[in-house]
PDB file of C-alpha atoms in Angstrom:
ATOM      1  CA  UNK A  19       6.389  57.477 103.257  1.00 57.00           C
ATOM      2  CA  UNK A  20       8.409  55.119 100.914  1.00 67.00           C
ATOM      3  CA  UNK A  21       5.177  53.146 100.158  1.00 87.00           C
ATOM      4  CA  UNK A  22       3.223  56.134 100.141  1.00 90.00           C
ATOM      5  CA  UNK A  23       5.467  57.360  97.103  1.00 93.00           C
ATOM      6  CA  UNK A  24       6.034  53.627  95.645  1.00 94.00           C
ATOM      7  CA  UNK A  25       2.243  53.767  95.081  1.00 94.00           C
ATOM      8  CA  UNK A  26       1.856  56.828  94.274  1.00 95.00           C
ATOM      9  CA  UNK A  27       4.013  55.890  91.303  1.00 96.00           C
ATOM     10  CA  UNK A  28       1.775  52.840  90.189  1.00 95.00           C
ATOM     11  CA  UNK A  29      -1.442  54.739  90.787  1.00 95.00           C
ATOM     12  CA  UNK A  30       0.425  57.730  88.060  1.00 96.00           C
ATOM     13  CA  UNK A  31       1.668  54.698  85.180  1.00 96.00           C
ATOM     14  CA  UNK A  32      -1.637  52.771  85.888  1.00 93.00           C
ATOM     15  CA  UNK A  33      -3.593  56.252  85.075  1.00 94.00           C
ATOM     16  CA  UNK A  34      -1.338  56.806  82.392  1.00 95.00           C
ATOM     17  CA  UNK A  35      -1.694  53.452  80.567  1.00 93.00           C
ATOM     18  CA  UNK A  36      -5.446  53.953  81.005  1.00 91.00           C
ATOM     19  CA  UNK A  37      -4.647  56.828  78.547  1.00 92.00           C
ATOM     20  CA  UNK A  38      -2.309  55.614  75.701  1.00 93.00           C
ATOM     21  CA  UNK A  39      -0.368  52.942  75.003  1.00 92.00           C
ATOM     22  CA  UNK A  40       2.483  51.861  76.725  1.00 91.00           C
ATOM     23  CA  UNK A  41       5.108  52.837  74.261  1.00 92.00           C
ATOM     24  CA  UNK A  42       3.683  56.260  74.436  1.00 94.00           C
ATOM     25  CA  UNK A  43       4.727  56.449  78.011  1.00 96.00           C
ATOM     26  CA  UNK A  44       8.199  57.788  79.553  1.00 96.00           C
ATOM     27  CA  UNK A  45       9.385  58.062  83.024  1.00 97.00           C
ATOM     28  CA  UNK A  46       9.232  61.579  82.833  1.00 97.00           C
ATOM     29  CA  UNK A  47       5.645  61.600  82.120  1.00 97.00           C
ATOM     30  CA  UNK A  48       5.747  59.071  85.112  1.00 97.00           C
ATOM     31  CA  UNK A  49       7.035  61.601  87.134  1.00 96.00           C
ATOM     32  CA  UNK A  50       5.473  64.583  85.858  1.00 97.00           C
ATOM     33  CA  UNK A  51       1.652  63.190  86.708  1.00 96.00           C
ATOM     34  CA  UNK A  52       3.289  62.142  90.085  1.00 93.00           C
ATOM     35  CA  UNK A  53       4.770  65.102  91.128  1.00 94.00           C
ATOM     36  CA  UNK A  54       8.053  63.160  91.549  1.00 95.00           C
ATOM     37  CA  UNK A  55      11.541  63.500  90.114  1.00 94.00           C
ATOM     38  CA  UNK A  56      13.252  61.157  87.897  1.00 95.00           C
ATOM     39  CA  UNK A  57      15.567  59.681  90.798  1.00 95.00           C
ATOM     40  CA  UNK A  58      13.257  59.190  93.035  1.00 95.00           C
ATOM     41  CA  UNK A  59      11.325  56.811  90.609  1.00 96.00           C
ATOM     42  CA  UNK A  60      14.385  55.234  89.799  1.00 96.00           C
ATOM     43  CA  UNK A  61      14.729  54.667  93.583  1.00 95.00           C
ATOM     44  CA  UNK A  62      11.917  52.562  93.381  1.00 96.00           C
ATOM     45  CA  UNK A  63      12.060  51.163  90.096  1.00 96.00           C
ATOM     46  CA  UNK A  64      15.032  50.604  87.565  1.00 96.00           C
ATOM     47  CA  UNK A  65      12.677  51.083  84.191  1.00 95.00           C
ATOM     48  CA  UNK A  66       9.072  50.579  82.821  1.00 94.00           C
ATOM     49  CA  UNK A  67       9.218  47.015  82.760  1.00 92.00           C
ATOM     50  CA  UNK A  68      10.230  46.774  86.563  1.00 92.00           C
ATOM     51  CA  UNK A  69       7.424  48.780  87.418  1.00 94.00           C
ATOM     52  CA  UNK A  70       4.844  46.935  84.956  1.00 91.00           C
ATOM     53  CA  UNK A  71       6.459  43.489  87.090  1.00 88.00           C
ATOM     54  CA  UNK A  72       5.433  45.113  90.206  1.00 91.00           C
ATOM     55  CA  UNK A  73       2.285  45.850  89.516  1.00 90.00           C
ATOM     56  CA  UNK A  74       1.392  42.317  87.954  1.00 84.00           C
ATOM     57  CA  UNK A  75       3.614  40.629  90.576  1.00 84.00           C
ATOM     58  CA  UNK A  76       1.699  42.120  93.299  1.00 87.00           C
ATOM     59  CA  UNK A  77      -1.868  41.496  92.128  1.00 84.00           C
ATOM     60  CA  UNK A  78      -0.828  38.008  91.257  1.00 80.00           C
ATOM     61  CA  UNK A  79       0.555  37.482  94.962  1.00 85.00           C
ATOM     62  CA  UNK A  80      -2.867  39.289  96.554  1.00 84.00           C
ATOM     63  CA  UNK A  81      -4.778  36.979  94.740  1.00 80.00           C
ATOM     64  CA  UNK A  82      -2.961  33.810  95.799  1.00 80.00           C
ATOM     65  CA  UNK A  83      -3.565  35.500  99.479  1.00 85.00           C
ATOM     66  CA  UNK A  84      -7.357  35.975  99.356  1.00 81.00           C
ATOM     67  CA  UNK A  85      -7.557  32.099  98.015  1.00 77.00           C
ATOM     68  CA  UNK A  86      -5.397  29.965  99.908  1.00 77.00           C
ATOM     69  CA  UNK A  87      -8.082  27.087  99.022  1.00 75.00           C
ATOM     70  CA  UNK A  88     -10.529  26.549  96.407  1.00 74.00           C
ATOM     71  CA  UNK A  89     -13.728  24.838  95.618  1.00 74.00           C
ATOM     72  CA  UNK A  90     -14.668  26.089  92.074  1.00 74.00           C
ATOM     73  CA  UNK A  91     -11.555  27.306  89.486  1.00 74.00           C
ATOM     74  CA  UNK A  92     -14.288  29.940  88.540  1.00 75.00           C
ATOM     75  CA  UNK A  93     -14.079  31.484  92.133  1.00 73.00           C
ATOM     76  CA  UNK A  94     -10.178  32.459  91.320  1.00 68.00           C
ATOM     77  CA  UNK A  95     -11.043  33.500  87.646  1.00 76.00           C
ATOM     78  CA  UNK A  96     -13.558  35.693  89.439  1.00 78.00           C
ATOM     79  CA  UNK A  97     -10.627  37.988  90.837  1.00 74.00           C
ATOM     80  CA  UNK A  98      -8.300  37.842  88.164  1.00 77.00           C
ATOM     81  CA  UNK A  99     -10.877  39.144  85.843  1.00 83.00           C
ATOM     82  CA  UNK A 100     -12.031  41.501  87.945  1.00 82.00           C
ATOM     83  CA  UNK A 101      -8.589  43.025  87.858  1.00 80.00           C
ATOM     84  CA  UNK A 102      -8.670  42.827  84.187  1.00 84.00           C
ATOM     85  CA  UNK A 103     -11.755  44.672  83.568  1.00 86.00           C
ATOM     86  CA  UNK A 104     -10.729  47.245  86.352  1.00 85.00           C
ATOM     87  CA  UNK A 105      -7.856  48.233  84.340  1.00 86.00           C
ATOM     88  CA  UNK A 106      -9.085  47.215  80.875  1.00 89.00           C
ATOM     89  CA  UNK A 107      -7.330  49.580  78.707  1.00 90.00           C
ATOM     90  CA  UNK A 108      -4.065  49.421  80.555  1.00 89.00           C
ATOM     91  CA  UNK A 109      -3.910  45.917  80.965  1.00 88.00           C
ATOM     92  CA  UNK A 110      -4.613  45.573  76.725  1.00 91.00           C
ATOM     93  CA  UNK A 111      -1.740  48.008  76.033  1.00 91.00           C
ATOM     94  CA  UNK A 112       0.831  46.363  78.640  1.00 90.00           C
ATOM     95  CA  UNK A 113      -0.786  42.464  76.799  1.00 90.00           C
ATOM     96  CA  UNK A 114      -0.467  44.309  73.191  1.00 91.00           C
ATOM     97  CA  UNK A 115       3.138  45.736  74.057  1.00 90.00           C
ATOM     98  CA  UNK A 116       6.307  44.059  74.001  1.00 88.00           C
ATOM     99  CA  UNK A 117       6.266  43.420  77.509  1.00 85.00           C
ATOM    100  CA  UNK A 118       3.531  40.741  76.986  1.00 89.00           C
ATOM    101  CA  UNK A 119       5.526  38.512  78.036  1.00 88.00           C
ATOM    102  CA  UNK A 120       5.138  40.048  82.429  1.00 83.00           C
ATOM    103  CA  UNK A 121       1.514  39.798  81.736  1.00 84.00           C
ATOM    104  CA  UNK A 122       1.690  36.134  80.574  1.00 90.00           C
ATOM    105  CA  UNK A 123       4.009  35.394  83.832  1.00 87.00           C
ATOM    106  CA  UNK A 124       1.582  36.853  86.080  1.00 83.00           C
ATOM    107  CA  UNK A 125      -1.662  35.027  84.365  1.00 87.00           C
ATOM    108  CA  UNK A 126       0.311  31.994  84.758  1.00 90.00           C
ATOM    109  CA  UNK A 127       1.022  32.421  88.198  1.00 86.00           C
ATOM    110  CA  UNK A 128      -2.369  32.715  89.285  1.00 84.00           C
ATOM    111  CA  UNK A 129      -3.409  29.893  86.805  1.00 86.00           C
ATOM    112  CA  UNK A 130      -1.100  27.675  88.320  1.00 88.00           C
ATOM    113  CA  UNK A 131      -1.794  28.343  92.130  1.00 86.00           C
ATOM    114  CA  UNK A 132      -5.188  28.156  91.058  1.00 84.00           C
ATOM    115  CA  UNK A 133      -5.102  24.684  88.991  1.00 86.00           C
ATOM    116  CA  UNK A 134      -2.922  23.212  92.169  1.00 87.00           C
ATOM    117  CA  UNK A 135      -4.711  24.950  94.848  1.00 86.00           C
ATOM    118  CA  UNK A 136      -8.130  23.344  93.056  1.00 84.00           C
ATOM    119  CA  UNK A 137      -6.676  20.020  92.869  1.00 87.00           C
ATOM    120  CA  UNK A 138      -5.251  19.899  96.257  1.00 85.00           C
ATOM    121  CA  UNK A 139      -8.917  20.262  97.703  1.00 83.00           C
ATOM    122  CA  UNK A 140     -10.329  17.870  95.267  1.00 83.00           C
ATOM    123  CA  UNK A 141      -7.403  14.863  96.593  1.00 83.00           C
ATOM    124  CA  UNK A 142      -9.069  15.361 100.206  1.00 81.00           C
ATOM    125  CA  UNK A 143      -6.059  13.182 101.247  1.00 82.00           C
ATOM    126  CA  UNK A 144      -6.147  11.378  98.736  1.00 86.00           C
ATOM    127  CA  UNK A 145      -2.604  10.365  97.518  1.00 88.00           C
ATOM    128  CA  UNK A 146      -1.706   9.924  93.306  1.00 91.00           C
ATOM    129  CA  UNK A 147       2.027  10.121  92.641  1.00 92.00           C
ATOM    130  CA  UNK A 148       3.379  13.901  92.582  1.00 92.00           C
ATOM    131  CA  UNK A 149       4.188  13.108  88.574  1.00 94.00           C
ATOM    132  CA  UNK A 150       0.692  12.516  87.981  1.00 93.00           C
ATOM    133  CA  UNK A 151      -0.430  15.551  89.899  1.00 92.00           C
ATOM    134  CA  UNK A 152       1.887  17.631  88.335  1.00 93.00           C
ATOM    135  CA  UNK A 153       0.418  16.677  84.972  1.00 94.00           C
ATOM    136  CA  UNK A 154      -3.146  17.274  86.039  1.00 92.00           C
ATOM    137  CA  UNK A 155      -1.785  20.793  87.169  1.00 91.00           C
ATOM    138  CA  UNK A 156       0.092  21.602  83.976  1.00 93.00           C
ATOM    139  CA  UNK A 157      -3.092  19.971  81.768  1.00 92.00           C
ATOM    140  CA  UNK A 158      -5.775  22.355  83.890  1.00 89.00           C
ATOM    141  CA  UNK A 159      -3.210  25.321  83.841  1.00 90.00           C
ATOM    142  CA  UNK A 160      -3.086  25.591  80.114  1.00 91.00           C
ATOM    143  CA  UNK A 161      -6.665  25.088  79.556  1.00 88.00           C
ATOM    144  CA  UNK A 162      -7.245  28.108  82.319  1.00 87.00           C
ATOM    145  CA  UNK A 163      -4.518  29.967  80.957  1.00 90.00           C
ATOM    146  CA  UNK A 164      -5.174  29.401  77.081  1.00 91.00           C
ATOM    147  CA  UNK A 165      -8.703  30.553  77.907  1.00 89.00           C
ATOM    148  CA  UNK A 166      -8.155  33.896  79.347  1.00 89.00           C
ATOM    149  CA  UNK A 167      -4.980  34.682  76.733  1.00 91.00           C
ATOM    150  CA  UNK A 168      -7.818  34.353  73.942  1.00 92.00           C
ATOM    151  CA  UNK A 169     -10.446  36.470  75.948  1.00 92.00           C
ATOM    152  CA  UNK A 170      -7.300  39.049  75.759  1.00 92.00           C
ATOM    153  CA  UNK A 171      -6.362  38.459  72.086  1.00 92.00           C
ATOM    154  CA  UNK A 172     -10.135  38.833  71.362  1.00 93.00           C
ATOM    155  CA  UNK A 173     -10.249  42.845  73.479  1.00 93.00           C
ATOM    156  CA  UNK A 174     -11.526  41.207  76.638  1.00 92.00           C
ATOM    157  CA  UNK A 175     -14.618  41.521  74.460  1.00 91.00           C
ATOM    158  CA  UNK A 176     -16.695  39.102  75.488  1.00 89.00           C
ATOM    159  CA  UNK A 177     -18.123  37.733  78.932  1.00 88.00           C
ATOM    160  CA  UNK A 178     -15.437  35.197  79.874  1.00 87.00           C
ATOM    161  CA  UNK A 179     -16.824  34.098  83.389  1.00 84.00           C
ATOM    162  CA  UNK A 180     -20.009  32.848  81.932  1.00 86.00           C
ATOM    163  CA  UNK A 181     -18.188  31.398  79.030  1.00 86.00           C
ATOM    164  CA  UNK A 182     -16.047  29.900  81.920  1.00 83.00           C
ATOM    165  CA  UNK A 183     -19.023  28.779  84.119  1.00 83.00           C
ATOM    166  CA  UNK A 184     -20.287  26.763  81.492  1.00 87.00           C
ATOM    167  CA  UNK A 185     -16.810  25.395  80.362  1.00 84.00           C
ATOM    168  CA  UNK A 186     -16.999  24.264  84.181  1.00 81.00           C
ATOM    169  CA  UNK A 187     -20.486  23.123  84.147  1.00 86.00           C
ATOM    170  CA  UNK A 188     -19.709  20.812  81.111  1.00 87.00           C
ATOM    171  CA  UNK A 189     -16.009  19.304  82.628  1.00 84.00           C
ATOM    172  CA  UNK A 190     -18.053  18.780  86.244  1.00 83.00           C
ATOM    173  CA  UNK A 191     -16.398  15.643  87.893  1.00 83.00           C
ATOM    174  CA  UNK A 192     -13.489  15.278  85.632  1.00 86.00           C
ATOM    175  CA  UNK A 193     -10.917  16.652  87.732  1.00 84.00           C
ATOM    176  CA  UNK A 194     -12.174  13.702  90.574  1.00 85.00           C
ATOM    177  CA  UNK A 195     -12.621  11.014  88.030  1.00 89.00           C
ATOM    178  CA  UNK A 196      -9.006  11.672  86.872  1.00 90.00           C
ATOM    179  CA  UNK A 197      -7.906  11.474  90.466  1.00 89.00           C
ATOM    180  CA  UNK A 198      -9.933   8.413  90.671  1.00 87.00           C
ATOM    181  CA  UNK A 199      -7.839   7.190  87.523  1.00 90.00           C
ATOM    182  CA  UNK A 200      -4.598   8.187  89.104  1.00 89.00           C
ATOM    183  CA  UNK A 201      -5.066   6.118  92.200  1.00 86.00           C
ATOM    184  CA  UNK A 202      -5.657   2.990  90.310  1.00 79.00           C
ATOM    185  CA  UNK A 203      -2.319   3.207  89.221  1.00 74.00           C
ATOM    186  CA  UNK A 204      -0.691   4.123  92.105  1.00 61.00           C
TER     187      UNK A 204
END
């Protein structure tokens, strides 16, 4: 029952936020679409923003779960964007709202288990040293994550996996070539 009502709580803010902006939005109107009262969401959650982490947090951490390894960045993209369009509206008003700043942690966290998660298959045992990996992971990271913040600062207008497929098409082999460039100095 608790998830049952935990959800049901999401599924209400989520529908909500499809509606208006998030500073239109009060935990009574949370409650009200839910069928709830106000303890019982505070129960669950102790605000807005706590429930907005949830949400993110949770998608962020099912991703990571459905790609434990990965052959192509754009395979990881795939589901993050997928969320993104899914909840277009909502996600622009929580990116457009002051709580940018839980979006931005969640896109990071899937950039980042994506960028190391990438790399780790492309070592195949290889070994570079773990500061030169963690460079390659915080270089890759910001180019993933820069390019999906401006697809959001631009209204998630425009087609961003095929603007990402070709972005991947043109880097091809200079993840491994870097590698290659690590081992020579290790």
């Amino acid at each position: 029952m608790a998830n049952f009502t935990r959800n049901g709580i999401k599924a209400s803010f989520m529908k909500l936020l499809n509606d208006r902006p998030l500073s239109q939005i009060t935990v009574k109107d949370i409650v009200s679409d839910c069928g709830i009262n106000r303890n019982t969401f505070y129960y669950y959650f102790e605000d807005i923003p706590k429930l907005i982490e949830d949400i993110v947090v949770e998608d962020a951490d099912r991703i990571i779960r459905e790609f434990p390894s990965i052959a192509q960045i754009e395979d990881c993209l795939h589901a993050m964007i997928e969320f993104s369009l899914k909840h277009k509206r909502a996600v622009l008003h929580i990116y457009n709202s002051v709580n940018r700043a839980l979006y931005e942690q969640y896109l990071w966290k899937i950039c980042e288990h994506t960028v190391k998660t990438y790399i780790d298959t492309a070592l195949h045992g290889r070994k570079i040293s773990e500061g030169d990996e963690q460079v390659l992971i915080q270089y890759f990271g910001c180019v993933l994550f820069g390019a999906v913040s401006g697809w959001l600062n631009k209204g998630m207008n425009e087609d961003i996996q095929v603007s990402f497929k070709r972005i991947c098409e043109l880097q091809k082999g200079t993840v491994e070539e870097m590698i290659r460039r690590c081992e020579e100095v290790t």
